[in-house]
Amino acid sequence: MQQENMGVRLLLFPLPLQGHAIPMFHLANLLQKKGFLITIVQTRYNSPDPNNFPLFTFHFLEDGLPANATPAPNDYSTVLSVLNTNCLTPFYNCLSQILCKAAKDQEPIACLIADPMWSFAGSVSSRLKLPRITLRSTSMSAYFVYHSLPSLRDKGYYPLQETKFDELVPELPPLKVKDLPPEAGQDLLADTVKETNTSQGIIWNTFEELEDAYITRVRQVLSIPIFPIGPIHKYSQQSPVNIWAQDQTSISWLNKQAPHSVLYVSFGSIAAVSKADFIEIARGLANSKQAFLWVVRHGLIEGSNENNPLPLPNGYLDMIGQRGHIVNWAPQQEVLAHPAVGGFWTHCGWNSIMESISEGVPMLCLPCFADQTMNMRHVCDNWKIGLQLEKGLKSEEIERAVKKLLVEEEGAALRNRIKALKEKATLSLKEGGSSYKSLEDLTNYLLSL
Ligand code: UDP
């Protein structure tokens, strides 16, 4: 894919949270292979090791947070707000210096590609007259909901009424009223929509065949070009950013398991569960008698810290023996691509869903917050490639759902559907496919700025 070095530089500004940084670094790798020169403007907080990216130039912002506070605190909105306050001036100064030097060296800089959760990237780039593109790490449908919040309020959906929770929202199929974003946090959503809509183009980790209806609707409401180029991680062999060390015993353990026999359990980088729920999950997994690989990262259990032992039932590890394997952080892309994996119990973060679709692994859904409930609705009711835990987090319910997913007919039907979607995802990336074409359009657009 490497093209003649065009000598055109792109500045990328990732948000230092795993679910945002991972797709941004995938994009950086991809655009570097397309011949662009890449500069990353990065916080010290949650920074990947720049030595792992010898082809990129890094500039660091002093963000006022401890650099090695590895797991993002569960209250991620506080972290975001601190970062958005502390990084404004350092970012402005950093960009000014980069632009000054580029002008002196006569090196063209096409644009800034920023995460829309940086609330100041738009104002800084327009002050410095630098074009700006956004990379959205949510689905197209979730963005459309955020974009539609003012009109949903006008139509009387807010305040959300519990008596209407199970009603469908006809404007946003297949969502139900209870899936809509809660009132709290809508200011932040409005900021990200504004940052997105005022940019000169939007890159999306999705593909036409998956979200065609919402892609059409977004094209109708926005007058800027959009580039659905996903699944973005499939352009790289493995996750490009290892902010947290990946436990490779995940793979050696999987190598010993039968095909499609393992449930991979991971709730992403931010979601947390109560201690009581954690215990129910542990019991449900053990009682299902199915093999499982479970990511229990620091911060997963509310109120616990790294030094606390896991609150597993007495004798748990002896009871599960070789049938279960628990790790801090897994090489998720490789895990999902492993033939032993037959199901993925996920919190429905968008990257996780794209990664699961790309490998044809059906899902069990436990959405926790943000866009995850909406994502779950599409997985279960639209694409029909996953199951929802309908009666809450009780060990008996978990046991039933795990068996359904891994060994019963219902799971097999989900697997067939997600395998068909996997084929579409694969085709979209091949020459002539929708994401392939979108990437070509993006490359040409970046060169035209
Ligand atoms: N991930 C990983 N190892 C793990 C768990 C997650 O590499 O043990 C990666 C996963 O592949 C995905 C990202 O972390 O790319 C999580 O993003 P997602 O949007 O699914 O959820 P978030 O963490 O943003 O809630």
Coordinates of C-alpha atoms and ligand atoms in Angstrom, one line a residue:
M1 CA 0.0 0.0 0.0
Q2 CA 3.0 2.3 0.5
Q3 CA 2.9 5.0 -2.1
E4 CA 5.5 7.5 -3.3
N5 CA 6.2 9.8 -0.3
M6 CA 4.1 12.8 -1.0
G7 CA 5.9 14.9 1.6
V8 CA 2.6 16.1 2.9
R9 CA 2.3 16.1 6.7
L10 CA -0.8 15.4 8.8
L11 CA -1.1 16.4 12.4
L12 CA -3.1 13.9 14.5
F13 CA -4.5 14.7 17.9
P14 CA -5.8 11.6 19.7
L15 CA -7.8 11.6 22.9
P16 CA -5.8 9.6 25.5
L17 CA -8.5 7.0 26.2
Q18 CA -8.0 3.5 24.8
G19 CA -11.2 3.5 22.8
H20 CA -10.3 6.8 21.1
A21 CA -6.5 6.4 20.8
I22 CA -6.6 2.9 19.3
P23 CA -8.6 3.9 16.2
M24 CA -6.6 7.2 15.8
F25 CA -3.3 5.2 15.8
H26 CA -4.7 2.7 13.3
L27 CA -5.6 5.7 11.1
A28 CA -2.0 7.1 11.6
N29 CA -0.5 3.8 10.4
L30 CA -2.8 3.7 7.5
L31 CA -2.2 7.2 6.3
Q32 CA 1.5 6.8 6.8
K33 CA 1.3 3.8 4.5
K34 CA -0.5 6.0 2.0
G35 CA 2.6 8.2 1.9
F36 CA 1.7 11.0 4.4
L37 CA 4.2 12.2 7.0
I38 CA 2.6 11.8 10.5
T39 CA 3.0 14.1 13.5
I40 CA 1.2 13.0 16.7
V41 CA 0.3 15.7 19.3
Q42 CA -0.1 13.7 22.4
T43 CA -0.8 14.2 26.1
R44 CA 1.7 12.8 28.5
Y45 CA -1.3 11.2 30.3
N46 CA -1.9 7.7 29.0
S47 CA 0.7 8.1 26.3
P48 CA 1.9 5.2 24.3
D49 CA 5.7 4.7 24.0
P50 CA 6.8 6.8 21.1
N51 CA 9.8 4.4 20.6
N52 CA 7.2 2.0 19.2
F53 CA 6.4 4.5 16.4
P54 CA 9.8 5.3 14.8
L55 CA 8.1 6.7 11.7
F56 CA 6.1 9.3 13.5
T57 CA 7.1 12.6 15.0
F58 CA 5.7 13.2 18.5
H59 CA 5.0 16.5 20.4
F60 CA 3.9 16.2 24.0
L61 CA 1.5 18.5 25.8
E62 CA 1.9 19.1 29.6
D63 CA -1.5 18.2 30.7
G64 CA -1.2 18.4 34.5
L65 CA -2.2 14.8 35.1
P66 CA 0.2 12.1 36.3
A67 CA 1.7 10.4 33.2
N68 CA 1.6 6.9 34.7
A69 CA -2.0 7.0 36.0
T70 CA -2.5 4.1 33.6
P71 CA -6.2 3.1 34.0
A72 CA -8.3 6.1 33.2
P73 CA -10.3 6.8 36.4
N74 CA -13.9 5.5 36.0
D75 CA -15.1 9.1 36.1
Y76 CA -13.9 9.7 32.6
S77 CA -15.9 12.9 32.2
T78 CA -13.8 14.5 34.9
V79 CA -10.6 13.4 33.2
L80 CA -12.0 14.8 29.9
S81 CA -12.9 18.1 31.5
V82 CA -9.5 18.4 33.2
L83 CA -7.7 17.6 29.9
N84 CA -9.9 20.1 28.0
T85 CA -9.1 22.8 30.5
N86 CA -5.4 22.1 30.9
C87 CA -4.4 21.4 27.3
L88 CA -5.9 24.4 25.5
T89 CA -2.9 26.7 25.9
P90 CA -0.2 24.0 25.5
F91 CA -2.0 22.8 22.3
Y92 CA -2.2 26.3 20.8
N93 CA 1.5 26.9 21.5
C94 CA 2.5 23.5 20.2
L95 CA 0.5 23.9 16.9
S96 CA 1.8 27.5 16.4
Q97 CA 5.4 26.2 16.7
I98 CA 4.8 23.3 14.4
L99 CA 3.2 25.6 11.8
C100 CA 6.1 28.1 12.1
K101 CA 8.7 25.5 11.6
A102 CA 6.8 24.0 8.7
A103 CA 6.5 27.4 7.0
K104 CA 10.3 28.0 7.5
D105 CA 11.1 24.5 6.1
Q106 CA 8.5 24.9 3.3
E107 CA 6.9 21.7 4.4
P108 CA 3.2 21.4 3.5
I109 CA 0.8 20.5 6.3
A110 CA -2.6 19.4 5.0
C111 CA -4.6 19.5 8.1
L112 CA -5.2 18.5 11.7
I113 CA -7.1 15.3 12.4
A114 CA -8.6 15.6 15.9
D115 CA -10.8 13.6 18.1
P116 CA -14.1 15.6 18.5
M117 CA -14.0 15.2 22.2
W118 CA -11.2 17.8 22.3
S119 CA -13.5 20.8 22.7
F120 CA -10.9 23.4 21.6
A121 CA -9.4 21.8 18.5
G122 CA -11.9 23.6 16.3
S123 CA -11.3 27.1 17.7
V124 CA -7.5 26.7 17.8
S125 CA -7.2 25.3 14.3
S126 CA -9.4 28.0 12.8
R127 CA -7.4 30.7 14.7
L128 CA -4.3 29.2 13.1
K129 CA -6.1 28.8 9.7
L130 CA -5.3 25.1 9.7
P131 CA -8.0 22.9 8.1
R132 CA -9.4 20.3 10.5
I133 CA -10.9 16.8 10.0
T134 CA -12.5 14.7 12.8
L135 CA -12.2 11.0 13.4
R136 CA -15.3 9.7 15.1
S137 CA -14.9 6.5 17.1
T138 CA -18.6 6.0 17.6
S139 CA -21.1 4.4 15.2
M140 CA -22.8 6.5 12.6
S141 CA -26.2 5.8 14.2
A142 CA -25.0 6.9 17.7
Y143 CA -23.7 10.2 16.1
F144 CA -27.1 10.7 14.4
V145 CA -28.8 10.3 17.7
Y146 CA -26.5 12.9 19.3
H147 CA -27.0 15.2 16.3
S148 CA -30.8 14.8 16.7
L149 CA -31.0 15.5 20.4
P150 CA -32.4 19.1 20.0
S151 CA -35.2 17.8 17.8
L152 CA -35.9 14.9 20.1
R153 CA -36.3 17.4 22.9
D154 CA -38.6 19.5 20.8
K155 CA -40.7 16.4 20.1
G156 CA -41.1 15.8 23.9
Y157 CA -38.9 12.7 24.4
Y158 CA -37.2 14.6 27.3
P159 CA -37.3 14.3 30.2
L160 CA -37.3 10.6 29.5
Q161 CA -40.4 8.9 31.0
E162 CA -40.0 5.5 32.5
T163 CA -43.6 4.6 31.5
K164 CA -42.5 4.9 27.9
F165 CA -39.1 3.1 28.2
D166 CA -40.2 0.1 26.1
E167 CA -41.7 2.1 23.3
L168 CA -39.9 2.3 20.0
V169 CA -38.5 5.6 18.8
P170 CA -39.9 5.6 15.3
E171 CA -37.4 8.2 14.1
L172 CA -34.4 6.1 15.2
P173 CA -35.1 2.4 14.5
P174 CA -34.6 0.1 16.3
L175 CA -34.0 2.2 19.4
K176 CA -36.4 2.2 22.3
V177 CA -37.0 5.2 24.5
K178 CA -34.8 3.7 27.3
D179 CA -31.8 3.5 24.9
L180 CA -31.8 7.3 24.4
P181 CA -28.9 9.2 26.1
P182 CA -29.8 10.4 29.6
E183 CA -30.1 14.1 30.3
A184 CA -26.9 14.2 32.3
G185 CA -23.9 14.6 30.0
Q186 CA -25.8 16.1 27.1
D187 CA -23.7 19.3 27.2
L188 CA -20.6 17.2 26.4
L189 CA -22.4 15.5 23.6
A190 CA -23.5 18.8 22.1
D191 CA -19.9 20.0 22.2
T192 CA -18.7 16.9 20.4
V193 CA -21.4 17.3 17.7
K194 CA -20.4 20.9 17.3
E195 CA -16.7 20.0 17.0
T196 CA -17.7 17.3 14.4
N197 CA -20.1 19.5 12.4
T198 CA -17.8 22.4 12.1
S199 CA -14.9 20.3 10.8
Q200 CA -14.1 20.0 7.1
G201 CA -14.6 16.3 6.9
I202 CA -15.4 13.3 9.1
I203 CA -13.7 9.9 9.1
W204 CA -15.7 7.1 10.5
N205 CA -14.9 3.6 11.8
T206 CA -17.9 2.0 10.1
F207 CA -18.8 0.7 6.7
E208 CA -21.6 1.3 4.2
E209 CA -23.0 -2.2 4.2
L210 CA -23.4 -2.1 8.0
E211 CA -24.9 1.3 8.5
D212 CA -26.2 2.3 5.1
A213 CA -29.5 3.8 6.3
Y214 CA -27.8 6.0 8.9
I215 CA -25.0 6.9 6.6
T216 CA -27.6 8.2 4.1
R217 CA -29.3 10.2 6.8
V218 CA -26.0 11.7 8.0
R219 CA -25.2 12.7 4.4
Q220 CA -28.6 14.4 4.2
V221 CA -28.0 16.5 7.3
L222 CA -24.4 17.4 6.9
S223 CA -22.9 19.3 4.0
I224 CA -19.3 18.2 4.7
P225 CA -17.7 15.1 3.2
I226 CA -17.9 11.9 5.3
F227 CA -15.5 8.9 4.9
P228 CA -16.7 5.6 6.3
I229 CA -13.5 3.6 6.0
G230 CA -13.9 0.9 8.6
P231 CA -13.3 -1.6 10.1
I232 CA -10.3 0.6 10.7
H233 CA -8.3 -1.9 12.7
K234 CA -8.2 -4.4 9.8
Y235 CA -5.6 -2.3 8.0
S236 CA -3.1 -3.2 10.8
Q237 CA -2.1 -6.7 11.9
Q238 CA -2.5 -5.8 15.6
S239 CA -3.4 -3.1 18.0
P240 CA -1.0 -0.2 17.4
V241 CA -1.1 1.3 20.8
N242 CA -0.3 -0.7 23.9
I243 CA -0.9 1.8 26.7
W244 CA -1.4 -1.2 28.9
A245 CA 0.7 -4.3 28.6
Q246 CA -1.2 -7.1 26.7
D247 CA -1.0 -10.5 28.4
Q248 CA 0.2 -12.9 25.7
T249 CA -0.8 -16.0 27.8
S250 CA -4.2 -15.2 26.5
I251 CA -3.1 -16.6 23.1
S252 CA -1.1 -19.6 24.5
W253 CA -4.1 -20.5 26.6
L254 CA -6.4 -20.2 23.6
N255 CA -4.1 -22.4 21.6
K256 CA -5.1 -25.3 23.9
Q257 CA -8.8 -24.9 23.4
A258 CA -11.2 -26.5 20.9
P259 CA -12.6 -24.4 18.0
H260 CA -15.4 -22.1 18.9
S261 CA -15.4 -23.3 22.5
V262 CA -14.3 -20.2 24.4
L263 CA -16.3 -17.2 25.6
Y264 CA -14.1 -14.1 25.6
V265 CA -15.2 -11.6 28.3
S266 CA -14.1 -8.0 28.3
F267 CA -15.9 -4.8 29.2
G268 CA -13.4 -2.4 27.6
S269 CA -11.2 0.2 29.2
I270 CA -13.5 2.3 31.3
A271 CA -16.7 0.4 32.2
A272 CA -17.0 -0.8 35.8
V273 CA -19.2 -3.2 37.7
S274 CA -20.2 -3.5 41.3
K275 CA -18.5 -6.1 43.5
A276 CA -21.9 -7.9 43.8
D277 CA -22.2 -8.0 40.0
F278 CA -18.6 -9.2 39.6
I279 CA -19.3 -12.1 41.9
E280 CA -22.5 -13.0 39.9
I281 CA -20.5 -12.9 36.7
A282 CA -17.8 -15.1 38.2
R283 CA -20.5 -17.6 39.3
G284 CA -22.4 -17.5 36.0
L285 CA -19.2 -18.2 34.1
A286 CA -18.2 -21.1 36.3
N287 CA -21.6 -22.7 36.3
S288 CA -22.0 -22.5 32.6
K289 CA -19.2 -25.1 32.4
Q290 CA -17.9 -23.4 29.2
A291 CA -14.3 -22.3 28.7
F292 CA -13.7 -18.6 29.2
L293 CA -11.0 -15.9 28.9
W294 CA -11.9 -13.0 31.1
V295 CA -10.2 -9.6 31.1
V296 CA -10.3 -8.2 34.7
R297 CA -8.5 -4.9 34.3
H298 CA -7.7 -2.5 37.1
G299 CA -10.7 -0.4 37.8
L300 CA -13.2 -3.0 36.5
I301 CA -14.6 -3.5 40.0
E302 CA -16.0 -0.3 41.5
G303 CA -14.1 0.9 44.6
S304 CA -11.3 -1.7 44.3
N305 CA -7.6 -0.8 43.7
E306 CA -4.7 -2.7 42.2
N307 CA -3.6 -4.1 45.6
N308 CA -7.0 -5.6 46.5
P309 CA -7.3 -9.4 45.7
L310 CA -10.1 -10.2 43.2
P311 CA -13.4 -10.8 45.1
L312 CA -13.8 -14.3 43.7
P313 CA -16.0 -16.9 45.5
N314 CA -13.9 -19.2 47.8
G315 CA -12.0 -21.8 45.9
Y316 CA -13.0 -20.3 42.6
L317 CA -9.7 -20.8 40.7
D318 CA -9.5 -24.4 41.8
M319 CA -13.0 -25.0 40.8
I320 CA -12.6 -23.6 37.2
G321 CA -9.1 -25.1 36.8
Q322 CA -7.9 -25.0 33.2
R323 CA -11.4 -24.1 32.0
G324 CA -11.0 -20.4 32.7
H325 CA -8.2 -17.9 32.2
I326 CA -8.1 -14.4 33.8
V327 CA -5.9 -11.6 32.5
N328 CA -5.5 -7.9 33.2
W329 CA -5.5 -6.8 29.5
A330 CA -5.6 -9.0 26.4
P331 CA -4.5 -8.6 22.8
Q332 CA -8.2 -8.3 21.9
Q333 CA -7.8 -8.2 18.1
E334 CA -5.8 -11.4 18.1
V335 CA -8.1 -13.0 20.7
L336 CA -11.2 -12.4 18.6
A337 CA -9.5 -13.7 15.5
H338 CA -8.5 -16.9 17.3
P339 CA -10.3 -20.0 16.1
A340 CA -11.0 -21.1 19.7
V341 CA -13.2 -18.1 20.4
G342 CA -16.9 -18.8 19.9
G343 CA -18.5 -15.8 21.6
F344 CA -17.7 -12.4 23.0
W345 CA -19.3 -11.0 26.2
T346 CA -18.9 -7.3 25.6
H347 CA -19.9 -3.9 27.1
C348 CA -20.7 -2.9 23.5
G349 CA -18.0 -0.3 23.0
W350 CA -18.0 0.6 19.3
N351 CA -14.4 -0.6 18.7
S352 CA -15.2 -3.9 20.3
I353 CA -18.3 -4.4 18.1
M354 CA -16.4 -3.6 15.0
E355 CA -13.7 -6.0 16.0
S356 CA -16.2 -8.7 16.8
I357 CA -18.0 -8.2 13.4
S358 CA -14.7 -8.3 11.6
E359 CA -14.0 -11.8 13.0
G360 CA -17.5 -13.1 12.9
V361 CA -17.8 -13.7 16.7
P362 CA -21.4 -13.4 18.1
M363 CA -21.9 -11.3 21.2
L364 CA -23.5 -11.3 24.6
C365 CA -24.2 -7.7 25.5
L366 CA -23.8 -5.9 28.8
P367 CA -23.9 -2.2 27.9
C368 CA -22.8 0.1 30.8
F369 CA -22.9 3.7 29.6
A370 CA -22.5 6.3 26.8
D371 CA -23.3 4.9 23.3
Q372 CA -23.2 1.3 24.5
T373 CA -26.9 0.8 25.0
M374 CA -27.7 2.1 21.6
N375 CA -24.9 -0.1 20.1
M376 CA -26.4 -3.1 21.9
R377 CA -29.8 -2.4 20.4
H378 CA -28.4 -2.5 16.9
V379 CA -26.4 -5.7 17.7
C380 CA -29.4 -7.5 19.1
D381 CA -32.5 -6.0 17.3
N382 CA -31.1 -4.7 14.0
W383 CA -28.3 -7.0 12.9
K384 CA -29.4 -9.8 15.2
I385 CA -25.8 -10.9 15.9
G386 CA -25.9 -10.8 19.7
L387 CA -28.0 -11.6 22.8
Q388 CA -29.0 -9.3 25.6
L389 CA -29.0 -10.4 29.2
E390 CA -32.7 -9.8 29.7
K391 CA -33.2 -10.4 33.3
G392 CA -30.2 -8.7 34.8
L393 CA -26.9 -9.9 36.1
K394 CA -27.9 -13.0 38.0
S395 CA -25.6 -16.0 37.8
E396 CA -28.4 -18.3 36.6
E397 CA -29.3 -15.9 33.8
I398 CA -25.6 -15.6 32.8
E399 CA -25.2 -19.3 32.8
R400 CA -28.2 -19.7 30.5
A401 CA -27.1 -17.0 28.2
V402 CA -23.5 -18.3 27.9
K403 CA -24.8 -21.7 27.0
K404 CA -27.3 -20.3 24.5
L405 CA -24.5 -18.3 22.8
L406 CA -21.9 -21.0 22.7
V407 CA -23.7 -24.3 22.3
E408 CA -27.3 -23.9 21.4
E409 CA -29.1 -23.3 18.1
E410 CA -29.9 -19.6 18.8
G411 CA -26.1 -19.0 19.1
A412 CA -25.5 -20.9 15.9
A413 CA -28.0 -18.6 14.1
L414 CA -26.3 -15.5 15.5
R415 CA -22.9 -16.9 14.4
N416 CA -24.2 -17.5 10.8
R417 CA -25.5 -13.9 10.6
I418 CA -22.3 -12.3 11.9
K419 CA -20.2 -14.5 9.6
A420 CA -22.2 -13.1 6.7
L421 CA -21.5 -9.6 8.0
K422 CA -17.8 -10.4 8.4
E423 CA -17.8 -11.3 4.7
K424 CA -19.3 -7.9 3.9
A425 CA -16.7 -6.1 6.1
T426 CA -13.9 -8.0 4.4
L427 CA -15.2 -7.1 0.9
S428 CA -15.7 -3.5 1.8
L429 CA -11.9 -3.2 2.4
K430 CA -10.9 -4.9 -0.9
E431 CA -10.2 -3.0 -4.1
G432 CA -13.6 -1.7 -5.4
G433 CA -15.3 -2.1 -1.9
S434 CA -17.1 0.7 -0.2
S435 CA -14.5 1.4 2.5
Y436 CA -11.6 1.0 0.0
K437 CA -13.2 3.7 -2.2
S438 CA -13.9 5.9 0.8
L439 CA -10.2 5.7 1.8
E440 CA -9.2 6.6 -1.7
D441 CA -11.6 9.6 -1.5
L442 CA -10.2 10.6 1.8
T443 CA -6.6 10.5 0.5
N444 CA -7.5 12.7 -2.4
Y445 CA -9.4 15.0 -0.2
L446 CA -6.5 15.4 2.3
L447 CA -4.2 16.2 -0.7
S448 CA -6.7 18.8 -1.9
L449 CA -6.9 20.8 1.4
Ligands
UDP1 N1 -8.9 -3.8 24.3 C1 -7.8 -4.5 24.3 N2 -7.6 -5.4 25.3 C2 -8.5 -5.7 26.3 C3 -9.7 -5.0 26.2 C4 -9.9 -4.1 25.2 O1 -6.9 -4.3 23.5 O2 -8.2 -6.5 27.2 C5 -9.1 -2.8 23.2 C6 -10.2 -3.3 22.3 O3 -9.6 -4.1 21.3 C7 -10.8 -2.0 21.7 C8 -10.5 -1.0 22.9 O4 -9.6 -1.6 23.8 O5 -10.0 -1.6 20.6 C9 -11.8 -0.7 23.7 O6 -12.6 0.2 22.9 P1 -14.2 0.1 23.0 O7 -14.7 1.1 22.1 O8 -14.6 -1.3 22.7 O9 -14.5 0.4 24.5 P2 -14.1 1.5 25.5 O10 -12.8 1.1 26.2 O11 -13.9 2.8 24.8 O12 -15.2 1.6 26.5

